[in-house]
XYZ file of C-alpha atoms in Angstrom:
584
model
C -0.014 -0.037 -0.038
C 1.390 3.393 -0.889
C 2.382 5.676 2.031
C 2.880 9.354 2.271
C 6.372 8.883 3.624
C 8.669 6.608 1.290
C 10.629 3.833 2.984
C 14.317 4.913 3.262
C 15.764 1.824 1.729
C 14.839 -1.260 -0.323
C 16.927 -3.982 -1.598
C 16.217 -5.118 -5.166
C 16.423 -8.718 -6.552
C 20.299 -7.849 -7.711
C 22.536 -8.139 -4.655
C 24.737 -5.589 -6.126
C 21.926 -2.808 -6.356
C 20.436 -1.058 -3.733
C 17.564 1.401 -4.319
C 17.354 4.273 -1.849
C 14.809 7.253 -1.603
C 17.447 9.760 -2.233
C 18.648 7.970 -5.232
C 15.273 7.858 -6.952
C 14.286 11.384 -6.084
C 17.566 12.555 -7.749
C 16.760 10.927 -10.939
C 14.542 11.443 -14.024
C 13.166 8.340 -15.951
C 11.605 7.351 -19.234
C 8.375 5.774 -18.447
C 7.228 3.252 -21.277
C 4.850 0.682 -21.946
C 5.250 -2.681 -23.575
C 4.358 -4.449 -25.945
C 2.910 -1.397 -27.347
C 6.164 0.159 -27.460
C 4.545 3.495 -25.950
C 6.687 6.255 -24.382
C 4.308 7.552 -21.592
C 6.821 10.133 -20.215
C 10.386 11.162 -21.216
C 10.893 13.029 -17.927
C 9.040 11.119 -15.005
C 10.263 11.921 -11.560
C 9.631 10.772 -7.989
C 9.079 13.581 -5.438
C 10.050 13.585 -1.990
C 6.475 13.754 -0.677
C 5.608 10.490 -2.188
C 4.004 11.997 -5.419
C 4.868 11.557 -8.955
C 5.826 14.411 -11.309
C 6.163 14.648 -15.187
C 3.211 12.457 -15.717
C -0.483 13.069 -15.210
C -2.671 9.942 -14.881
C -4.982 8.755 -12.180
C -3.362 5.320 -12.245
C 0.079 6.820 -11.340
C -0.152 9.188 -8.588
C 2.048 8.175 -5.578
C 4.988 5.965 -4.933
C 6.735 4.027 -2.086
C 9.632 1.542 -1.544
C 8.239 -1.635 0.209
C 8.953 -5.333 0.225
C 12.091 -4.838 -1.971
C 9.921 -3.201 -4.741
C 9.093 0.165 -5.935
C 5.431 0.466 -5.849
C 3.434 2.989 -7.867
C -0.250 3.803 -6.693
C -3.380 5.160 -8.210
C -5.055 8.171 -6.707
C -7.327 5.857 -4.576
C -4.367 4.108 -3.114
C -4.474 0.900 -5.252
C -1.164 -0.605 -6.231
C -0.969 -0.418 -10.027
C 2.660 -1.560 -10.529
C 5.456 -3.089 -8.518
C 8.691 -2.450 -10.272
C 11.866 -4.752 -9.764
C 15.413 -4.528 -11.070
C 15.370 -5.344 -15.038
C 19.130 -4.648 -15.894
C 21.641 -2.197 -16.555
C 22.398 -0.165 -19.978
C 25.693 1.609 -19.893
C 25.477 2.047 -16.147
C 21.971 3.259 -16.064
C 19.359 1.182 -14.430
C 16.028 -0.110 -15.773
C 13.131 -1.326 -13.665
C 10.131 -3.176 -14.981
C 6.658 -4.505 -13.509
C 3.476 -5.864 -14.735
C 0.738 -3.125 -14.950
C -2.329 -4.106 -12.944
C -5.545 -2.078 -14.136
C -7.633 -0.812 -10.967
C -10.851 -1.255 -12.840
C -10.294 -5.036 -13.106
C -7.529 -5.975 -10.809
C -8.406 -9.693 -11.092
C -7.621 -9.625 -14.694
C -4.011 -9.476 -16.059
C -3.742 -6.576 -18.346
C -0.665 -7.994 -20.441
C 1.138 -4.704 -20.293
C 4.614 -4.409 -18.775
C 5.704 -0.953 -17.473
C 9.461 0.147 -17.728
C 11.381 2.901 -16.106
C 14.748 3.689 -17.632
C 16.902 5.715 -15.767
C 17.941 9.132 -17.670
C 20.517 10.039 -15.253
C 21.212 12.542 -12.317
C 19.440 15.937 -12.812
C 21.164 18.825 -10.950
C 17.957 20.972 -11.282
C 15.934 21.490 -8.203
C 12.606 19.584 -8.753
C 9.623 21.818 -7.964
C 5.778 22.092 -8.535
C 4.319 25.313 -9.625
C 0.860 26.823 -8.804
C -1.383 29.526 -10.038
C -2.796 31.395 -7.181
C -6.118 33.014 -8.086
C -8.965 30.255 -8.606
C -6.344 27.553 -8.140
C -5.151 28.161 -4.507
C -7.597 30.872 -3.613
C -11.264 31.545 -4.433
C -13.436 34.638 -4.295
C -16.654 34.094 -2.538
C -18.550 36.258 -5.038
C -17.039 33.777 -7.940
C -16.844 36.483 -10.575
C -14.142 39.270 -10.284
C -16.564 41.908 -11.639
C -18.820 41.354 -8.677
C -15.983 42.985 -6.632
C -16.491 46.287 -8.544
C -20.281 46.104 -8.042
C -19.633 46.015 -4.354
C -17.401 48.991 -4.522
C -19.917 50.859 -6.559
C -22.749 50.118 -4.200
C -20.406 51.120 -1.041
C -18.897 54.195 -2.578
C -22.025 55.555 -4.083
C -20.571 56.047 -7.505
C -23.033 55.079 -10.194
C -21.444 53.146 -13.193
C -18.234 52.586 -11.393
C -18.196 48.659 -11.954
C -18.835 48.921 -15.810
C -16.254 51.867 -16.129
C -13.540 50.056 -13.934
C -13.829 46.767 -15.974
C -13.752 48.719 -19.270
C -10.538 50.766 -18.374
C -8.608 47.579 -17.492
C -9.761 45.809 -20.582
C -8.162 48.583 -22.625
C -4.951 48.064 -20.910
C -4.814 44.404 -21.033
C -2.585 42.765 -23.390
C -1.105 46.155 -24.528
C 1.429 46.901 -21.841
C 2.378 45.772 -18.218
C 0.133 47.670 -15.824
C -1.014 47.401 -12.046
C -3.657 48.674 -9.892
C -2.166 52.140 -9.814
C -2.213 52.478 -13.504
C -5.872 51.517 -13.657
C -6.665 54.307 -11.241
C -4.669 56.709 -12.844
C -6.576 56.140 -16.153
C -9.855 56.239 -14.070
C -8.916 59.722 -12.829
C -7.804 60.923 -16.304
C -11.272 59.785 -17.649
C -13.584 61.047 -15.093
C -11.469 63.883 -13.482
C -11.847 62.266 -9.973
C -9.701 63.994 -7.340
C -6.954 62.056 -5.790
C -8.918 61.630 -2.541
C -11.813 59.901 -4.639
C -9.448 57.695 -6.293
C -7.485 56.585 -3.146
C -10.956 55.916 -1.562
C -12.244 53.884 -4.186
C -9.013 51.839 -4.541
C -8.978 51.108 -0.934
C -12.456 49.928 -1.100
C -11.674 47.542 -3.835
C -8.501 46.049 -2.043
C -10.499 45.662 1.117
C -13.319 43.928 -0.786
C -10.883 41.655 -2.597
C -9.115 40.774 0.652
C -12.621 39.975 2.316
C -13.615 37.673 -0.629
C -10.622 35.396 -0.670
C -10.654 31.867 0.971
C -8.402 28.913 0.516
C -9.080 25.973 -1.848
C -7.786 23.262 0.609
C -7.287 20.473 -1.725
C -4.801 22.570 -3.730
C -3.090 24.057 -0.885
C -2.249 20.709 0.556
C -0.276 19.799 -2.476
C 2.072 22.707 -1.928
C 5.576 21.988 -0.480
C 7.973 24.587 0.914
C 10.255 24.452 -2.316
C 7.389 24.803 -4.677
C 6.747 28.155 -6.519
C 3.656 30.366 -6.979
C 3.261 31.912 -10.487
C 0.755 34.481 -11.008
C -0.490 36.872 -13.699
C -2.214 39.638 -11.657
C -2.380 43.467 -11.502
C -2.842 43.493 -7.767
C 0.296 44.789 -5.709
C 3.057 42.300 -4.693
C 2.499 43.059 -1.172
C -1.130 42.369 -1.393
C -0.692 39.005 -3.295
C 2.025 38.065 -0.878
C -0.311 38.566 2.117
C -2.946 36.277 0.309
C -0.535 33.654 0.015
C 0.645 33.780 3.488
C -2.419 34.676 5.527
C -5.302 33.178 3.291
C -3.288 30.021 2.197
C -0.840 29.592 5.050
C 2.037 29.461 2.510
C 4.539 31.964 3.998
C 7.694 30.103 2.772
C 7.093 29.891 -0.953
C 8.592 31.778 -3.767
C 6.107 34.071 -5.492
C 6.627 35.101 -9.148
C 4.066 38.141 -10.004
C 3.773 39.644 -13.338
C 1.070 40.725 -15.958
C 1.862 38.211 -18.630
C 4.631 35.991 -17.255
C 2.523 32.729 -17.918
C 0.337 33.983 -20.634
C 3.221 34.876 -22.916
C 5.360 31.895 -21.584
C 8.124 34.247 -20.350
C 8.188 32.579 -16.936
C 8.895 29.021 -18.233
C 11.636 30.364 -20.431
C 13.426 31.850 -17.265
C 12.771 28.804 -14.981
C 13.626 25.966 -17.222
C 17.422 26.235 -16.872
C 17.376 26.341 -12.992
C 14.414 24.119 -12.108
C 12.690 20.929 -13.130
C 9.163 21.786 -12.921
C 7.360 18.263 -12.333
C 3.938 19.795 -12.655
C 2.076 23.081 -12.859
C -1.403 23.400 -11.398
C -3.714 26.331 -12.653
C -7.183 27.030 -14.211
C -6.621 29.080 -17.272
C -6.392 26.723 -20.481
C -3.991 29.025 -22.299
C -1.831 30.455 -19.536
C -1.632 27.437 -17.168
C -1.915 24.485 -19.669
C -0.974 25.491 -23.291
C 1.920 27.777 -22.385
C 3.811 25.502 -20.109
C 3.485 22.564 -22.535
C 5.246 24.415 -25.147
C 8.385 23.932 -22.583
C 7.612 20.323 -21.594
C 6.036 21.203 -18.418
C 3.273 18.972 -17.607
C 0.022 20.795 -16.387
C -3.013 20.023 -14.439
C -6.181 21.952 -15.484
C -7.751 23.071 -12.191
C -11.382 23.780 -12.690
C -12.879 23.111 -9.084
C -13.367 26.837 -8.344
C -16.238 27.371 -10.479
C -19.927 26.330 -9.700
C -20.450 22.549 -9.566
C -23.400 20.932 -11.390
C -25.490 20.925 -8.186
C -24.317 24.535 -7.122
C -25.363 25.815 -10.769
C -28.941 24.197 -10.211
C -29.348 26.334 -7.084
C -27.911 29.365 -8.616
C -30.307 28.873 -11.635
C -33.263 28.656 -9.046
C -32.462 32.093 -7.733
C -30.597 30.777 -4.671
C -27.415 32.525 -5.562
C -26.226 33.152 -1.918
C -26.857 29.551 -0.937
C -24.911 28.163 -4.004
C -21.961 30.345 -3.070
C -22.096 29.282 0.484
C -22.045 25.463 -0.616
C -19.269 26.273 -3.029
C -17.193 27.810 -0.253
C -17.814 24.898 1.960
C -16.867 22.503 -0.780
C -13.822 24.274 -1.896
C -12.567 24.173 2.003
C -12.805 20.465 2.197
C -9.794 18.414 2.363
C -9.131 14.807 3.853
C -6.188 12.555 2.899
C -8.725 9.515 3.196
C -10.265 9.063 -0.143
C -13.349 7.492 1.427
C -13.890 10.456 3.963
C -13.454 13.057 0.958
C -16.241 10.917 -1.032
C -18.698 11.007 1.680
C -17.979 14.570 2.469
C -18.194 15.759 -1.036
C -21.349 13.827 -1.555
C -23.015 15.744 1.355
C -22.257 19.219 -0.431
C -22.809 18.154 -3.888
C -25.903 16.001 -3.567
C -27.479 15.832 -0.114
C -27.343 19.399 1.221
C -28.645 21.004 -2.204
C -31.564 18.507 -2.360
C -32.517 19.261 1.291
C -32.164 22.901 0.827
C -34.667 22.785 -2.213
C -36.911 20.433 -0.044
C -36.716 22.939 2.908
C -38.112 25.751 1.007
C -40.947 23.686 -0.292
C -41.770 22.286 3.206
C -41.563 25.879 4.751
C -43.648 27.255 2.233
C -46.273 24.489 2.342
C -46.311 25.073 6.182
C -47.063 28.633 5.551
C -50.081 27.657 3.242
C -51.568 25.215 5.794
C -50.796 27.527 8.616
C -49.077 24.421 10.229
C -47.539 25.173 13.571
C -45.607 21.987 14.043
C -43.191 20.077 11.685
C -42.315 16.437 12.840
C -39.131 15.181 11.279
C -38.635 11.706 11.333
C -35.611 10.243 12.711
C -33.373 8.917 11.190
C -33.418 9.892 7.759
C -34.055 13.600 8.836
C -31.018 13.864 11.473
C -29.450 16.554 8.953
C -32.584 18.060 7.568
C -33.756 19.084 11.043
C -30.821 21.507 11.722
C -30.916 22.787 8.216
C -34.458 23.586 8.552
C -34.016 25.299 11.799
C -31.364 27.654 10.088
C -33.631 28.530 6.986
C -36.989 28.756 9.318
C -35.299 31.702 10.963
C -35.770 33.804 7.915
C -39.466 32.461 7.396
C -42.445 34.774 7.727
C -44.214 31.975 9.625
C -41.836 29.956 11.946
C -43.382 26.710 12.941
C -42.014 24.578 15.829
C -39.346 22.045 14.330
C -39.439 18.739 16.177
C -36.871 15.742 15.527
C -38.875 12.551 16.637
C -38.148 8.940 16.805
C -39.760 7.125 13.919
C -39.417 3.881 11.920
C -41.399 1.271 10.358
C -41.253 -0.750 13.498
C -42.415 1.961 15.775
C -45.074 2.923 13.457
C -46.615 -0.742 13.256
C -45.770 -1.425 16.910
C -49.390 -0.527 18.138
C -47.584 0.590 21.338
C -49.713 2.991 23.476
C -46.459 4.512 24.825
C -45.268 5.307 21.232
C -48.700 6.763 20.417
C -48.455 9.032 23.573
C -44.880 9.873 22.715
C -45.853 10.906 19.286
C -48.961 12.930 20.426
C -46.642 14.893 22.728
C -45.189 16.800 19.944
C -48.398 17.719 18.036
C -49.660 21.326 17.635
C -52.823 22.384 16.029
C -51.903 21.719 12.511
C -48.809 19.352 11.708
C -46.733 17.988 9.014
C -44.895 14.525 9.526
C -41.935 14.739 7.357
C -39.447 12.051 5.846
C -36.744 12.198 3.106
C -37.586 9.242 0.899
C -40.265 6.181 1.053
C -43.729 5.195 -0.015
C -45.474 6.850 2.943
C -47.202 3.501 3.797
C -46.108 2.919 7.467
C -46.663 6.572 8.693
C -49.907 6.824 6.815
C -51.009 3.478 8.591
C -49.946 5.001 11.862
C -51.887 8.225 11.400
C -55.002 6.248 10.349
C -54.982 3.981 13.178
C -54.214 6.737 15.793
C -57.194 9.022 14.234
C -54.932 11.556 13.327
C -55.297 11.925 9.550
C -57.091 15.216 9.656
C -54.391 16.865 12.045
C -51.321 15.450 10.385
C -50.270 15.741 6.879
C -47.695 13.257 5.621
C -45.008 14.889 3.419
C -41.977 12.883 1.671
C -39.407 14.833 -0.212
C -38.841 12.073 -2.759
C -41.977 9.656 -2.933
C -42.920 6.540 -4.951
C -45.411 7.220 -7.865
C -49.054 7.090 -6.634
C -49.354 3.710 -8.535
C -47.179 2.095 -6.019
C -48.849 3.205 -2.983
C -51.476 1.271 -1.119
C -54.863 2.238 0.271
C -56.505 5.638 0.204
C -53.875 7.485 2.453
C -52.743 10.980 1.440
C -49.202 11.634 0.994
C -47.662 14.786 -0.443
C -44.348 14.860 -2.161
C -42.082 17.515 -4.033
C -40.970 14.892 -6.334
C -42.461 11.665 -7.610
C -40.088 9.035 -8.850
C -39.366 5.529 -9.230
C -37.035 5.983 -6.549
C -35.587 2.473 -6.082
C -32.425 3.303 -8.038
C -31.887 6.345 -5.826
C -33.446 5.204 -2.383
C -30.138 3.546 -1.086
C -28.041 6.478 -1.853
C -30.542 8.999 -0.295
C -30.565 6.744 3.022
C -26.995 6.205 2.910
C -26.219 10.119 2.719
C -28.600 10.672 5.806
C -27.500 8.013 7.858
C -27.322 8.404 11.760
C -25.280 7.511 14.614
C -28.423 6.756 16.680
C -30.133 3.557 16.741
C -33.288 2.670 15.252
C -36.480 3.506 17.033
C -38.291 0.428 18.272
C -41.242 2.056 20.078
C -42.072 4.266 23.069
C -41.365 4.398 26.671
C -43.174 5.704 29.679
C -40.666 5.736 32.643
C -40.889 7.880 35.820
C -43.835 9.663 34.235
C -41.649 10.679 31.288
C -42.213 9.889 27.578
C -39.174 8.897 25.550
C -38.414 6.781 22.462
C -37.037 3.257 22.762
C -34.057 2.646 20.674
C -31.937 -0.305 19.427
C -28.234 -0.100 19.179
C -26.685 1.449 16.184
C -25.994 -1.371 13.582
C -22.698 -0.142 11.879
C -19.133 -0.950 12.859
C -16.499 1.265 13.950
C -15.291 2.241 10.402
C -18.974 2.839 9.237
C -19.543 5.087 12.268
C -16.430 7.136 11.485
C -17.710 7.822 7.959
C -21.183 8.609 9.181
C -19.533 11.120 11.568
C -17.481 12.651 8.727
C -20.394 13.238 6.409
C -22.446 14.756 9.313
C -19.474 17.010 10.074
C -19.225 18.275 6.613
C -23.013 19.009 6.389
C -23.155 20.707 9.794
C -20.099 22.726 9.328
C -21.766 24.327 6.412
C -24.713 25.548 8.290
C -23.056 28.492 9.834
C -22.018 29.586 6.247
C -25.510 29.257 5.079
C -26.775 31.166 8.165
C -24.285 34.033 7.484
C -26.182 34.861 4.328
C -28.770 36.669 6.244
C -32.473 35.888 7.088
C -33.844 36.718 3.691
C -36.581 34.213 2.724
C -37.677 34.192 -0.852
C -39.170 30.827 -2.124
C -38.754 29.897 -5.817
C -42.086 29.053 -7.622
C -43.314 25.568 -6.787
C -42.608 24.026 -10.241
C -39.189 25.542 -10.228
C -38.466 23.854 -6.911
C -39.953 20.588 -8.233
C -37.460 20.852 -11.440
C -34.654 21.626 -9.143
C -35.320 18.581 -7.017
C -35.502 16.539 -10.208
C -32.251 17.713 -11.488
C -30.557 17.212 -8.216
C -31.857 13.662 -7.974
C -30.631 13.050 -11.555
C -27.012 13.669 -9.970
C -27.433 10.429 -8.062
C -26.192 7.055 -9.345
C -28.566 7.175 -12.538
C -27.252 10.652 -13.511
C -23.989 12.054 -13.756
C -21.131 9.731 -13.455
C -18.680 11.624 -11.314
C -21.275 12.296 -8.495
C -22.527 8.865 -9.090
C -19.207 7.274 -8.138
C -19.259 9.375 -4.833
C -22.757 7.794 -4.051
C -21.655 4.406 -5.011
C -18.677 4.569 -2.585
C -20.990 5.679 0.200
C -23.434 2.862 -0.507
C -20.412 0.405 -0.548
C -18.930 1.604 2.469
C -21.838 2.154 4.728
C -24.390 -0.434 3.996
């Protein structure tokens, strides 16, 4: 298994050859595949942090020395090739190993991988990183929104459009900085130095407040790596973003207008450094430009809106989409399974429950419901989200998280019946995430509560699949069998399932069984709960505005989000698959 820290020494199957971490880190290799005769990289390198440079493929991400072999691992930690000594050519070592495809590990691939030593490389091996939209992102997403905020705060009509137009006239024609932009603004508008100084300070302050780190990328930066940015902002300002916002105070910063865009910086660095990989978001400046100098690049696109965030954005829920985006970009965990469940919370579960919350609160307003009963355990995350959103609702019903299950609803227990009644108001809505609604409707009918309590399910079965005359309201009716397991997995709880009610010492409570998941399962449940709950303060900070999108728009948004589950978009489907495989 690949580890973050390589083993110091491994002895290969030749007694006169010893492979040390220092030796392999200091060398470059030609990486090739046989029998195809394909050269995969002419400049592959092994970095001191256990990563691989000079080649970009998810099958070869990390390395370690173990059991007398050089092990190469995929990004998920699967060993894809174990290299052994294959011979010498003119004093240079070759290593070889049988490639194992992580997609079908039980099936031999028939491909041999070879590493042919090129020789010592005196250049310092470094990675390089773009800064803006790679290591840091703006909360407002679009740079021009900064100018609109300055216009609003300064009370200068038309500032945002003018500020953008003036800079675009300079771009590509000459080097410039923010002082040049404001000098041109002064010449065009005749503003006094005092007005220009105030506007510039407001812009810099707005920029500063907007930036937050992208943790998955800042975690990749080592002390010897360099930051390369094409930016008009002052060096001191950019240096402070790197140090304070990203926590990367030791790294060299190269700042210019067109260093990457015109490939000037790669020409300057090539004689002194061996750049194993560059990370950046701009296709021309960060991918195509370094490629001309043999620098492999990773196109970083995570700072934009994800598919789920775009759905919320298009619904008119822009502040909520921005809050979830900020939380997503703040996630980082070295354990792939933990990252999978946490990303799924922010890209699948939270957006769907957010849409469901607006539907539920608006429905409560229409029915004048004073009590919302959220069923445990599926609603263990929905309940705290609902409390945050209800703070801005015109009507604030009481929100109760109650023990509920199929077993409890069918138990016929007088104690559970009394327990359930203890939460009731004059008008009530009984809420669940996914299901047919049979068991709660059976309970409501048996208890004579059908007129006082409406049963509502976020994603419910088609009417043809329900039995009896009971009423169940849904935001989205769907043949949910392909989705149900994923929805339930993302809303698992550390509580045990409800068995019924209890009346002890004149107090009503729920009777629960023990939680059924093992230690590893409970760790993942806790991790996904943490990602969800840590986002709620960011949502709460958006203020108490409560504007509900139209009902048909909410239903369309919920349908689009459900389509991101396993039957929908492949990237998010894989996250759900990992949750299901791990937690069920």
